[in-house]
PDB file of C-alpha atoms and ligand atoms in Angstrom:
ATOM      1  CA  MET A 372       1.224  -4.501 -14.517  1.00  0.00           C
ATOM      2  CA  PHE A 373      -1.294  -4.007 -11.506  1.00  0.00           C
ATOM      3  CA  VAL A 374       0.525  -1.627  -8.592  1.00  0.00           C
ATOM      4  CA  ALA A 375      -0.885  -1.103  -5.647  1.00  0.00           C
ATOM      5  CA  LEU A 376       1.121   1.551  -2.828  1.00  0.00           C
ATOM      6  CA  SER A 377       1.020   0.604   0.875  1.00  0.00           C
ATOM      7  CA  ILE A 378       2.096   3.432   2.991  1.00  0.00           C
ATOM      8  CA  ALA A 379       2.088   2.619   6.928  1.00  0.00           C
ATOM      9  CA  GLY A 380       4.414   1.277   9.055  1.00  0.00           C
ATOM     10  CA  SER A 381       7.983  -0.642   9.246  1.00  0.00           C
ATOM     11  CA  ASP A 382       7.252  -3.968  10.893  1.00  0.00           C
ATOM     12  CA  PRO A 383      10.471  -5.969  11.101  1.00  0.00           C
ATOM     13  CA  THR A 384       9.556  -9.462  11.845  1.00  0.00           C
ATOM     14  CA  GLY A 385       6.962  -9.194   8.710  1.00  0.00           C
ATOM     15  CA  GLY A 386       4.381 -10.052  10.397  1.00  0.00           C
ATOM     16  CA  ALA A 387       1.936  -6.945   9.926  1.00  0.00           C
ATOM     17  CA  GLY A 388       2.916  -3.392   8.731  1.00  0.00           C
ATOM     18  CA  LEU A 389       4.335  -2.635   5.060  1.00  0.00           C
ATOM     19  CA  GLN A 390       6.549  -6.191   5.045  1.00  0.00           C
ATOM     20  CA  ALA A 391       3.247  -7.678   5.591  1.00  0.00           C
ATOM     21  CA  ASP A 392       1.633  -5.649   2.691  1.00  0.00           C
ATOM     22  CA  LEU A 393       4.192  -6.603   0.326  1.00  0.00           C
ATOM     23  CA  GLN A 394       4.367 -10.066   0.586  1.00  0.00           C
ATOM     24  CA  VAL A 395       0.314 -10.172   0.161  1.00  0.00           C
ATOM     25  CA  PHE A 396       0.348  -7.842  -2.549  1.00  0.00           C
ATOM     26  CA  ARG A 397       2.950 -10.742  -4.179  1.00  0.00           C
ATOM     27  CA  SER A 398       1.123 -13.319  -3.020  1.00  0.00           C
ATOM     28  CA  LEU A 399      -1.766 -11.626  -5.099  1.00  0.00           C
ATOM     29  CA  GLY A 400      -0.121 -11.457  -8.577  1.00  0.00           C
ATOM     30  CA  VAL A 401       0.414  -7.164  -7.711  1.00  0.00           C
ATOM     31  CA  HIS A 402       3.145  -5.091  -7.570  1.00  0.00           C
ATOM     32  CA  GLY A 403       3.704  -3.637  -4.260  1.00  0.00           C
ATOM     33  CA  THR A 404       5.304  -0.127  -3.688  1.00  0.00           C
ATOM     34  CA  ALA A 405       5.802   1.030  -0.342  1.00  0.00           C
ATOM     35  CA  VAL A 406       6.024   4.277   1.459  1.00  0.00           C
ATOM     36  CA  PRO A 407       7.702   4.336   5.466  1.00  0.00           C
ATOM     37  CA  THR A 408       5.787   6.030   7.708  1.00  0.00           C
ATOM     38  CA  ALA A 409       7.827   4.752  10.825  1.00  0.00           C
ATOM     39  CA  LEU A 410      10.284   2.258  11.845  1.00  0.00           C
ATOM     40  CA  THR A 411       8.849   0.579  14.964  1.00  0.00           C
ATOM     41  CA  VAL A 412      11.835  -1.725  17.058  1.00  0.00           C
ATOM     42  CA  GLN A 413       9.812  -5.039  17.204  1.00  0.00           C
ATOM     43  CA  ASP A 414       9.352  -8.584  17.766  1.00  0.00           C
ATOM     44  CA  THR A 415       6.615 -11.345  17.699  1.00  0.00           C
ATOM     45  CA  SER A 416       6.163 -10.487  21.173  1.00  0.00           C
ATOM     46  CA  ARG A 417       6.007  -6.624  21.268  1.00  0.00           C
ATOM     47  CA  VAL A 418       6.530  -3.423  19.839  1.00  0.00           C
ATOM     48  CA  HIS A 419       9.368  -1.888  21.956  1.00  0.00           C
ATOM     49  CA  GLN A 420       9.657   1.289  20.485  1.00  0.00           C
ATOM     50  CA  VAL A 421       8.439   3.495  17.517  1.00  0.00           C
ATOM     51  CA  LEU A 422      10.313   6.271  15.499  1.00  0.00           C
ATOM     52  CA  PRO A 423       7.963   8.332  13.307  1.00  0.00           C
ATOM     53  CA  VAL A 424       9.609   8.896   9.984  1.00  0.00           C
ATOM     54  CA  PHE A 425      10.258  12.996   8.915  1.00  0.00           C
ATOM     55  CA  PRO A 426       6.819  14.215   8.173  1.00  0.00           C
ATOM     56  CA  THR A 427       7.947  16.237   5.218  1.00  0.00           C
ATOM     57  CA  ILE A 428      10.131  13.098   3.476  1.00  0.00           C
ATOM     58  CA  VAL A 429       6.607  10.590   4.052  1.00  0.00           C
ATOM     59  CA  LEU A 430       5.496  13.266   1.498  1.00  0.00           C
ATOM     60  CA  ARG A 431       8.020  13.692  -1.081  1.00  0.00           C
ATOM     61  CA  GLN A 432       8.383  10.034  -0.798  1.00  0.00           C
ATOM     62  CA  ILE A 433       4.603   9.754  -1.660  1.00  0.00           C
ATOM     63  CA  ARG A 434       4.788  12.341  -4.408  1.00  0.00           C
ATOM     64  CA  THR A 435       7.859  11.133  -5.878  1.00  0.00           C
ATOM     65  CA  LEU A 436       6.635   7.457  -6.462  1.00  0.00           C
ATOM     66  CA  ILE A 437       3.296   8.254  -7.521  1.00  0.00           C
ATOM     67  CA  ALA A 438       4.177  10.705 -10.362  1.00  0.00           C
ATOM     68  CA  ASP A 439       6.613   7.532 -11.622  1.00  0.00           C
ATOM     69  CA  LEU A 440       4.200   4.629 -10.730  1.00  0.00           C
ATOM     70  CA  PRO A 441       0.822   5.648 -10.706  1.00  0.00           C
ATOM     71  CA  PRO A 442      -0.857   3.015  -8.144  1.00  0.00           C
ATOM     72  CA  ALA A 443      -4.113   1.687  -9.286  1.00  0.00           C
ATOM     73  CA  ALA A 444      -5.467   1.156  -5.283  1.00  0.00           C
ATOM     74  CA  ILE A 445      -3.580   2.833  -1.694  1.00  0.00           C
ATOM     75  CA  LYS A 446      -3.794   1.722   1.134  1.00  0.00           C
ATOM     76  CA  LEU A 447      -3.202   3.302   4.646  1.00  0.00           C
ATOM     77  CA  GLY A 448      -1.869   1.679   7.943  1.00  0.00           C
ATOM     78  CA  MET A 449      -0.345   2.657  10.547  1.00  0.00           C
ATOM     79  CA  LEU A 450       0.335   6.972  10.681  1.00  0.00           C
ATOM     80  CA  ALA A 451       2.251   6.868  13.500  1.00  0.00           C
ATOM     81  CA  THR A 452       1.868  11.045  14.356  1.00  0.00           C
ATOM     82  CA  ASP A 453      -0.508  14.194  13.720  1.00  0.00           C
ATOM     83  CA  ASP A 454       2.253  15.363  11.340  1.00  0.00           C
ATOM     84  CA  VAL A 455       3.097  12.503   9.399  1.00  0.00           C
ATOM     85  CA  ALA A 456      -0.779  11.892   8.886  1.00  0.00           C
ATOM     86  CA  ARG A 457      -0.997  14.944   7.869  1.00  0.00           C
ATOM     87  CA  GLN A 458       1.465  14.879   5.105  1.00  0.00           C
ATOM     88  CA  VAL A 459      -0.141  11.616   4.126  1.00  0.00           C
ATOM     89  CA  ALA A 460      -3.645  13.782   3.704  1.00  0.00           C
ATOM     90  CA  ARG A 461      -1.390  16.580   1.667  1.00  0.00           C
ATOM     91  CA  ALA A 462       0.298  14.062  -0.500  1.00  0.00           C
ATOM     92  CA  LEU A 463      -3.503  12.285  -1.507  1.00  0.00           C
ATOM     93  CA  GLU A 464      -4.498  15.048  -2.410  1.00  0.00           C
ATOM     94  CA  THR A 465      -2.978  15.567  -5.792  1.00  0.00           C
ATOM     95  CA  ALA A 466      -2.945  11.222  -5.763  1.00  0.00           C
ATOM     96  CA  PRO A 467      -4.830  10.246  -8.968  1.00  0.00           C
ATOM     97  CA  ALA A 468      -9.008   9.081  -8.006  1.00  0.00           C
ATOM     98  CA  VAL A 469      -8.142   5.587  -7.362  1.00  0.00           C
ATOM     99  CA  PRO A 470      -9.953   3.221  -4.556  1.00  0.00           C
ATOM    100  CA  LEU A 471      -8.438   3.774  -1.321  1.00  0.00           C
ATOM    101  CA  VAL A 472      -8.503   1.652   1.675  1.00  0.00           C
ATOM    102  CA  VAL A 473      -7.818   2.929   5.319  1.00  0.00           C
ATOM    103  CA  ASP A 474      -6.922   0.404   7.681  1.00  0.00           C
ATOM    104  CA  PRO A 475      -7.304   3.254  11.044  1.00  0.00           C
ATOM    105  CA  VAL A 476      -4.539   1.961  12.925  1.00  0.00           C
ATOM    106  CA  LEU A 477      -4.457   2.922  16.526  1.00  0.00           C
ATOM    107  CA  ASP A 478      -3.184   0.166  18.702  1.00  0.00           C
ATOM    108  CA  ALA A 479      -0.892  -2.765  18.383  1.00  0.00           C
ATOM    109  CA  SER A 480      -2.369  -5.666  20.219  1.00  0.00           C
ATOM    110  CA  ASP A 481      -0.194  -5.343  22.742  1.00  0.00           C
ATOM    111  CA  GLY A 482      -0.993  -2.015  23.968  1.00  0.00           C
ATOM    112  CA  SER A 483       1.312  -0.029  22.141  1.00  0.00           C
ATOM    113  CA  ALA A 484       0.238   3.588  20.659  1.00  0.00           C
ATOM    114  CA  LEU A 485       0.807   3.290  16.704  1.00  0.00           C
ATOM    115  CA  LEU A 486      -0.846   6.755  16.191  1.00  0.00           C
ATOM    116  CA  GLU A 487      -0.920   9.296  18.284  1.00  0.00           C
ATOM    117  CA  ARG A 488      -4.634  10.332  19.953  1.00  0.00           C
ATOM    118  CA  ARG A 489      -3.801  14.043  18.602  1.00  0.00           C
ATOM    119  CA  ALA A 490      -3.901  12.906  15.062  1.00  0.00           C
ATOM    120  CA  ILE A 491      -7.249  11.547  15.338  1.00  0.00           C
ATOM    121  CA  PRO A 492      -9.074  14.537  13.556  1.00  0.00           C
ATOM    122  CA  VAL A 493      -6.820  14.134  10.378  1.00  0.00           C
ATOM    123  CA  LEU A 494      -7.294  10.453  10.324  1.00  0.00           C
ATOM    124  CA  GLU A 495     -10.768  10.872  10.264  1.00  0.00           C
ATOM    125  CA  GLN A 496     -10.307  13.466   7.278  1.00  0.00           C
ATOM    126  CA  LEU A 497      -8.741  10.758   5.418  1.00  0.00           C
ATOM    127  CA  ILE A 498     -11.395   8.016   6.321  1.00  0.00           C
ATOM    128  CA  GLY A 499     -13.796  10.740   4.752  1.00  0.00           C
ATOM    129  CA  ARG A 500     -11.823   9.951   1.499  1.00  0.00           C
ATOM    130  CA  ALA A 501     -11.699   6.477   2.033  1.00  0.00           C
ATOM    131  CA  THR A 502     -13.582   3.512  -0.721  1.00  0.00           C
ATOM    132  CA  LEU A 503     -13.379   1.863   2.459  1.00  0.00           C
ATOM    133  CA  VAL A 504     -11.958   1.705   6.075  1.00  0.00           C
ATOM    134  CA  THR A 505     -11.760  -1.293   7.897  1.00  0.00           C
ATOM    135  CA  PRO A 506     -11.770  -0.996  11.867  1.00  0.00           C
ATOM    136  CA  ASN A 507     -11.392  -3.619  14.602  1.00  0.00           C
ATOM    137  CA  LEU A 508     -14.271  -3.096  17.617  1.00  0.00           C
ATOM    138  CA  PRO A 509     -11.871  -0.936  19.928  1.00  0.00           C
ATOM    139  CA  GLU A 510     -10.980   1.652  16.777  1.00  0.00           C
ATOM    140  CA  ALA A 511     -14.780   1.167  15.325  1.00  0.00           C
ATOM    141  CA  SER A 512     -15.708   2.381  19.422  1.00  0.00           C
ATOM    142  CA  THR A 513     -12.459   5.292  19.871  1.00  0.00           C
ATOM    143  CA  LEU A 514     -13.512   6.663  16.420  1.00  0.00           C
ATOM    144  CA  THR A 515     -17.801   6.916  16.650  1.00  0.00           C
ATOM    145  CA  GLY A 516     -17.849   6.669  20.597  1.00  0.00           C
ATOM    146  CA  CYS A 517     -20.273   3.277  19.940  1.00  0.00           C
ATOM    147  CA  ASP A 518     -20.705   0.798  22.621  1.00  0.00           C
ATOM    148  CA  VAL A 519     -19.775  -1.858  20.065  1.00  0.00           C
ATOM    149  CA  SER A 520     -20.824  -4.726  22.896  1.00  0.00           C
ATOM    150  CA  THR A 521     -23.580  -5.316  20.593  1.00  0.00           C
ATOM    151  CA  ARG A 522     -24.824  -5.575  17.001  1.00  0.00           C
ATOM    152  CA  GLU A 523     -27.474  -2.930  17.340  1.00  0.00           C
ATOM    153  CA  GLY A 524     -23.837  -0.651  18.534  1.00  0.00           C
ATOM    154  CA  VAL A 525     -21.525  -2.259  15.598  1.00  0.00           C
ATOM    155  CA  GLU A 526     -24.342  -0.986  13.423  1.00  0.00           C
ATOM    156  CA  ALA A 527     -23.954   2.320  14.869  1.00  0.00           C
ATOM    157  CA  ALA A 528     -20.531   2.083  14.189  1.00  0.00           C
ATOM    158  CA  GLY A 529     -20.572   1.584  11.079  1.00  0.00           C
ATOM    159  CA  CYS A 530     -23.192   3.952  10.001  1.00  0.00           C
ATOM    160  CA  ALA A 531     -21.497   6.552  11.652  1.00  0.00           C
ATOM    161  CA  LEU A 532     -18.374   5.606   9.640  1.00  0.00           C
ATOM    162  CA  VAL A 533     -20.164   5.830   6.437  1.00  0.00           C
ATOM    163  CA  SER A 534     -22.782   8.845   6.810  1.00  0.00           C
ATOM    164  CA  GLY A 535     -20.990  10.981   9.714  1.00  0.00           C
ATOM    165  CA  LEU A 536     -17.286  10.383   8.368  1.00  0.00           C
ATOM    166  CA  GLY A 537     -18.018  10.014   4.789  1.00  0.00           C
ATOM    167  CA  ALA A 538     -16.217   6.877   3.905  1.00  0.00           C
ATOM    168  CA  ARG A 539     -17.819   5.035   0.926  1.00  0.00           C
ATOM    169  CA  ALA A 540     -17.791   2.036   2.815  1.00  0.00           C
ATOM    170  CA  ALA A 541     -17.012   0.354   6.400  1.00  0.00           C
ATOM    171  CA  LEU A 542     -15.900  -3.056   7.170  1.00  0.00           C
ATOM    172  CA  VAL A 543     -16.068  -3.180  10.951  1.00  0.00           C
ATOM    173  CA  LYS A 544     -14.085  -6.385  12.028  1.00  0.00           C
ATOM    174  CA  GLY A 545     -15.605  -9.082  14.138  1.00  0.00           C
ATOM    175  CA  GLY A 546     -12.546 -10.555  15.360  1.00  0.00           C
ATOM    176  CA  HIS A 547     -12.429  -9.018  18.892  1.00  0.00           C
ATOM    177  CA  ARG A 548     -15.990 -10.325  19.760  1.00  0.00           C
ATOM    178  CA  ASP A 549     -15.772 -13.649  21.431  1.00  0.00           C
ATOM    179  CA  GLY A 550     -18.172 -15.731  19.866  1.00  0.00           C
ATOM    180  CA  ALA A 551     -18.416 -15.873  16.378  1.00  0.00           C
ATOM    181  CA  PRO A 552     -16.132 -13.452  14.756  1.00  0.00           C
ATOM    182  CA  ASP A 553     -19.127 -12.036  11.873  1.00  0.00           C
ATOM    183  CA  ASP A 554     -17.858  -8.967  10.138  1.00  0.00           C
ATOM    184  CA  LEU A 555     -20.284  -6.246   9.616  1.00  0.00           C
ATOM    185  CA  LEU A 556     -19.853  -4.429   5.876  1.00  0.00           C
ATOM    186  CA  VAL A 557     -21.888  -1.099   5.533  1.00  0.00           C
ATOM    187  CA  LEU A 558     -22.132   0.088   1.569  1.00  0.00           C
ATOM    188  CA  ARG A 559     -23.404   3.577   0.520  1.00  0.00           C
ATOM    189  CA  ASP A 560     -26.492   3.366  -1.036  1.00  0.00           C
ATOM    190  CA  GLY A 561     -27.607   7.320  -2.651  1.00  0.00           C
ATOM    191  CA  GLY A 562     -28.384   8.629   0.827  1.00  0.00           C
ATOM    192  CA  SER A 563     -28.911   5.749   2.877  1.00  0.00           C
ATOM    193  CA  GLN A 564     -26.653   2.377   3.894  1.00  0.00           C
ATOM    194  CA  GLN A 565     -26.837  -1.338   3.222  1.00  0.00           C
ATOM    195  CA  LEU A 566     -25.786  -3.233   5.962  1.00  0.00           C
ATOM    196  CA  HIS A 567     -24.702  -7.068   4.637  1.00  0.00           C
ATOM    197  CA  TRP A 568     -23.524  -9.470   8.288  1.00  0.00           C
ATOM    198  CA  LEU A 569     -20.674 -11.372   6.457  1.00  0.00           C
ATOM    199  CA  GLU A 570     -20.700 -15.001   8.781  1.00  0.00           C
ATOM    200  CA  GLY A 571     -16.832 -15.560   9.819  1.00  0.00           C
ATOM    201  CA  GLU A 572     -15.985 -18.838  11.228  1.00  0.00           C
ATOM    202  CA  ARG A 573     -12.847 -18.721  14.252  1.00  0.00           C
ATOM    203  CA  VAL A 574      -9.776 -20.163  13.636  1.00  0.00           C
ATOM    204  CA  ASP A 575      -8.309 -21.192  16.550  1.00  0.00           C
ATOM    205  CA  ALA A 576      -4.483 -20.365  15.735  1.00  0.00           C
ATOM    206  CA  GLY A 577      -3.643 -18.550  19.113  1.00  0.00           C
ATOM    207  CA  PRO A 578      -2.007 -15.309  19.129  1.00  0.00           C
ATOM    208  CA  VAL A 579      -1.855 -14.048  15.316  1.00  0.00           C
ATOM    209  CA  HIS A 580       0.153 -11.223  14.093  1.00  0.00           C
ATOM    210  CA  GLY A 581      -0.935  -8.638  11.454  1.00  0.00           C
ATOM    211  CA  THR A 582      -4.865 -10.216  10.553  1.00  0.00           C
ATOM    212  CA  GLY A 583      -5.598  -6.899  10.311  1.00  0.00           C
ATOM    213  CA  CYS A 584      -3.048  -5.426   8.022  1.00  0.00           C
ATOM    214  CA  ALA A 585      -3.085  -8.349   5.592  1.00  0.00           C
ATOM    215  CA  LEU A 586      -6.826  -8.234   5.768  1.00  0.00           C
ATOM    216  CA  SER A 587      -6.805  -4.443   4.208  1.00  0.00           C
ATOM    217  CA  ALA A 588      -3.854  -5.709   1.789  1.00  0.00           C
ATOM    218  CA  ALA A 589      -5.570  -8.031   0.400  1.00  0.00           C
ATOM    219  CA  ILE A 590      -8.625  -5.437   0.071  1.00  0.00           C
ATOM    220  CA  THR A 591      -6.354  -3.244  -1.260  1.00  0.00           C
ATOM    221  CA  ALA A 592      -4.729  -5.583  -4.076  1.00  0.00           C
ATOM    222  CA  HIS A 593      -7.725  -6.930  -5.185  1.00  0.00           C
ATOM    223  CA  LEU A 594      -9.479  -3.523  -5.900  1.00  0.00           C
ATOM    224  CA  ALA A 595      -5.894  -2.827  -7.752  1.00  0.00           C
ATOM    225  CA  ARG A 596      -6.156  -5.538 -10.020  1.00  0.00           C
ATOM    226  CA  GLY A 597     -10.077  -4.037 -10.782  1.00  0.00           C
ATOM    227  CA  ASP A 598     -12.892  -6.184  -8.658  1.00  0.00           C
ATOM    228  CA  GLU A 599     -15.636  -4.177  -7.488  1.00  0.00           C
ATOM    229  CA  LEU A 600     -15.924  -3.114  -3.751  1.00  0.00           C
ATOM    230  CA  GLU A 601     -17.750  -6.091  -2.712  1.00  0.00           C
ATOM    231  CA  HIS A 602     -16.008  -8.621  -4.521  1.00  0.00           C
ATOM    232  CA  ALA A 603     -12.799  -7.360  -3.655  1.00  0.00           C
ATOM    233  CA  VAL A 604     -14.078  -7.582   0.327  1.00  0.00           C
ATOM    234  CA  ASP A 605     -15.195 -11.040  -0.342  1.00  0.00           C
ATOM    235  CA  ARG A 606     -11.652 -12.446  -1.330  1.00  0.00           C
ATOM    236  CA  GLY A 607      -9.874 -10.205   0.846  1.00  0.00           C
ATOM    237  CA  ARG A 608     -11.392 -12.090   3.503  1.00  0.00           C
ATOM    238  CA  ARG A 609     -11.382 -15.810   2.282  1.00  0.00           C
ATOM    239  CA  PHE A 610      -7.491 -14.753   1.575  1.00  0.00           C
ATOM    240  CA  VAL A 611      -6.696 -13.941   5.499  1.00  0.00           C
ATOM    241  CA  ALA A 612      -8.969 -17.648   6.537  1.00  0.00           C
ATOM    242  CA  ARG A 613      -6.503 -19.393   4.281  1.00  0.00           C
ATOM    243  CA  ALA A 614      -3.248 -17.206   5.685  1.00  0.00           C
ATOM    244  CA  LEU A 615      -5.029 -17.977   8.857  1.00  0.00           C
ATOM    245  CA  ALA A 616      -5.208 -22.170   8.745  1.00  0.00           C
ATOM    246  CA  ALA A 617      -1.910 -22.010   7.102  1.00  0.00           C
ATOM    247  CA  SER A 618       0.059 -20.011  10.100  1.00  0.00           C
ATOM    248  CA  ALA A 619       3.166 -21.080  12.003  1.00  0.00           C
ATOM    249  CA  GLU A 620       4.491 -20.436  15.359  1.00  0.00           C
ATOM    250  CA  ALA A 621       7.116 -18.633  14.978  1.00  0.00           C
ATOM    251  CA  GLY A 622       9.625 -16.147  17.624  1.00  0.00           C
ATOM    252  CA  ALA A 623       9.146 -16.282  21.181  1.00  0.00           C
ATOM    253  CA  ARG A 624       5.079 -15.529  21.523  1.00  0.00           C
ATOM    254  CA  SER A 625       3.342 -15.815  18.296  1.00  0.00           C
ATOM    255  CA  ARG A 626       2.263 -17.356  15.371  1.00  0.00           C
ATOM    256  CA  LEU A 627       2.774 -15.639  11.556  1.00  0.00           C
ATOM    257  CA  LEU A 628       0.500 -15.670   8.820  1.00  0.00           C
ATOM    258  CA  ARG A 629       1.454 -17.375   5.756  1.00  0.00           C
ATOM    259  CA  PHE A 630       0.515 -16.283   2.489  1.00  0.00           C
ATOM    260  CA  GLY A 631      -0.180 -18.793  -0.596  1.00  0.00           C
TER     261      GLY A 631
HETATM  262  N1  PLP B1838       3.784  -2.830  13.582  1.00  0.00           N
HETATM  263  C1  PLP B1838       2.656  -2.189  12.641  1.00  0.00           C
HETATM  264  C2  PLP B1838       4.210  -1.667  11.573  1.00  0.00           C
HETATM  265  C3  PLP B1838       1.278  -2.887  12.244  1.00  0.00           C
HETATM  266  O1  PLP B1838       0.699  -1.573  11.319  1.00  0.00           O
HETATM  267  C4  PLP B1838       1.266  -2.961  13.124  1.00  0.00           C
HETATM  268  C5  PLP B1838      -0.638  -3.176  12.957  1.00  0.00           C
HETATM  269  O2  PLP B1838      -1.243  -2.594  12.237  1.00  0.00           O
HETATM  270  C6  PLP B1838       1.354  -3.682  14.423  1.00  0.00           C
HETATM  271  C7  PLP B1838       2.623  -3.670  14.262  1.00  0.00           C
HETATM  272  C8  PLP B1838       0.283  -4.950  15.245  1.00  0.00           C
HETATM  273  O3  PLP B1838       0.020  -6.073  14.909  1.00  0.00           O
HETATM  274  P1  PLP B1838      -0.608  -6.836  15.654  1.00  0.00           P
HETATM  275  O4  PLP B1838      -1.659  -5.431  16.408  1.00  0.00           O
HETATM  276  O5  PLP B1838      -1.107  -7.808  14.725  1.00  0.00           O
HETATM  277  O6  PLP B1838       0.497  -7.484  16.603  1.00  0.00           O
END
């Protein structure tokens, strides 16, 4: 059995966060284990409230779980607060050395903060341990200070995540850009970096909730199944493109992805 662990926020709609990650893991044949970092009061139009989980309970959940059901890959999503992020970092110090995907969630698409800004230094430490970090353009800009409005700026941000913060690879997602939503994959290669622009096709589905969560979860599932990083990224992107094409209107103001 392949086991993956998601450490992320709860989204009761099932469109994003932990509940979406578990659906993605399931549809890719991976047993999902899950540690919530925060509860949210949320519907398909917005996040109404965030309640972080008590930080030492996050720590104990992770330690207790992985001692019994060691994952083959780990994904981090919303971490909510500096205290929770610190306990996650502490728990990972003694976790098995398996692939780690960090989705550096800062804000929901409605603008609600999903990570307090004073937690950014801890998030950066976690990125330094990541096999892959998957920021969208605003997250890449906040984390690196690069102007990501041009391709050169996106390349500078991707390289800064790898050479500056120490991730093994970065996937800077282009979905927030006008025009072609190409993603940039930066891979560490000895002392330098390889850059690959991955062509994306815009699926005109309107506002869809949780695409970033689904992508990082799908890549994590493929890594848990033993894929090499580049294959896992490629398969994860194709999985999300299919889920977007199959997405359906749900709730008052959104569309939900549909997984296989
Ligand atoms: N809720 C949780 C717990 C999340 O992790 C996220 C995104 O990462 C969201 C809500 C917001 O999803 P979206 O930005 O797609 O609305």
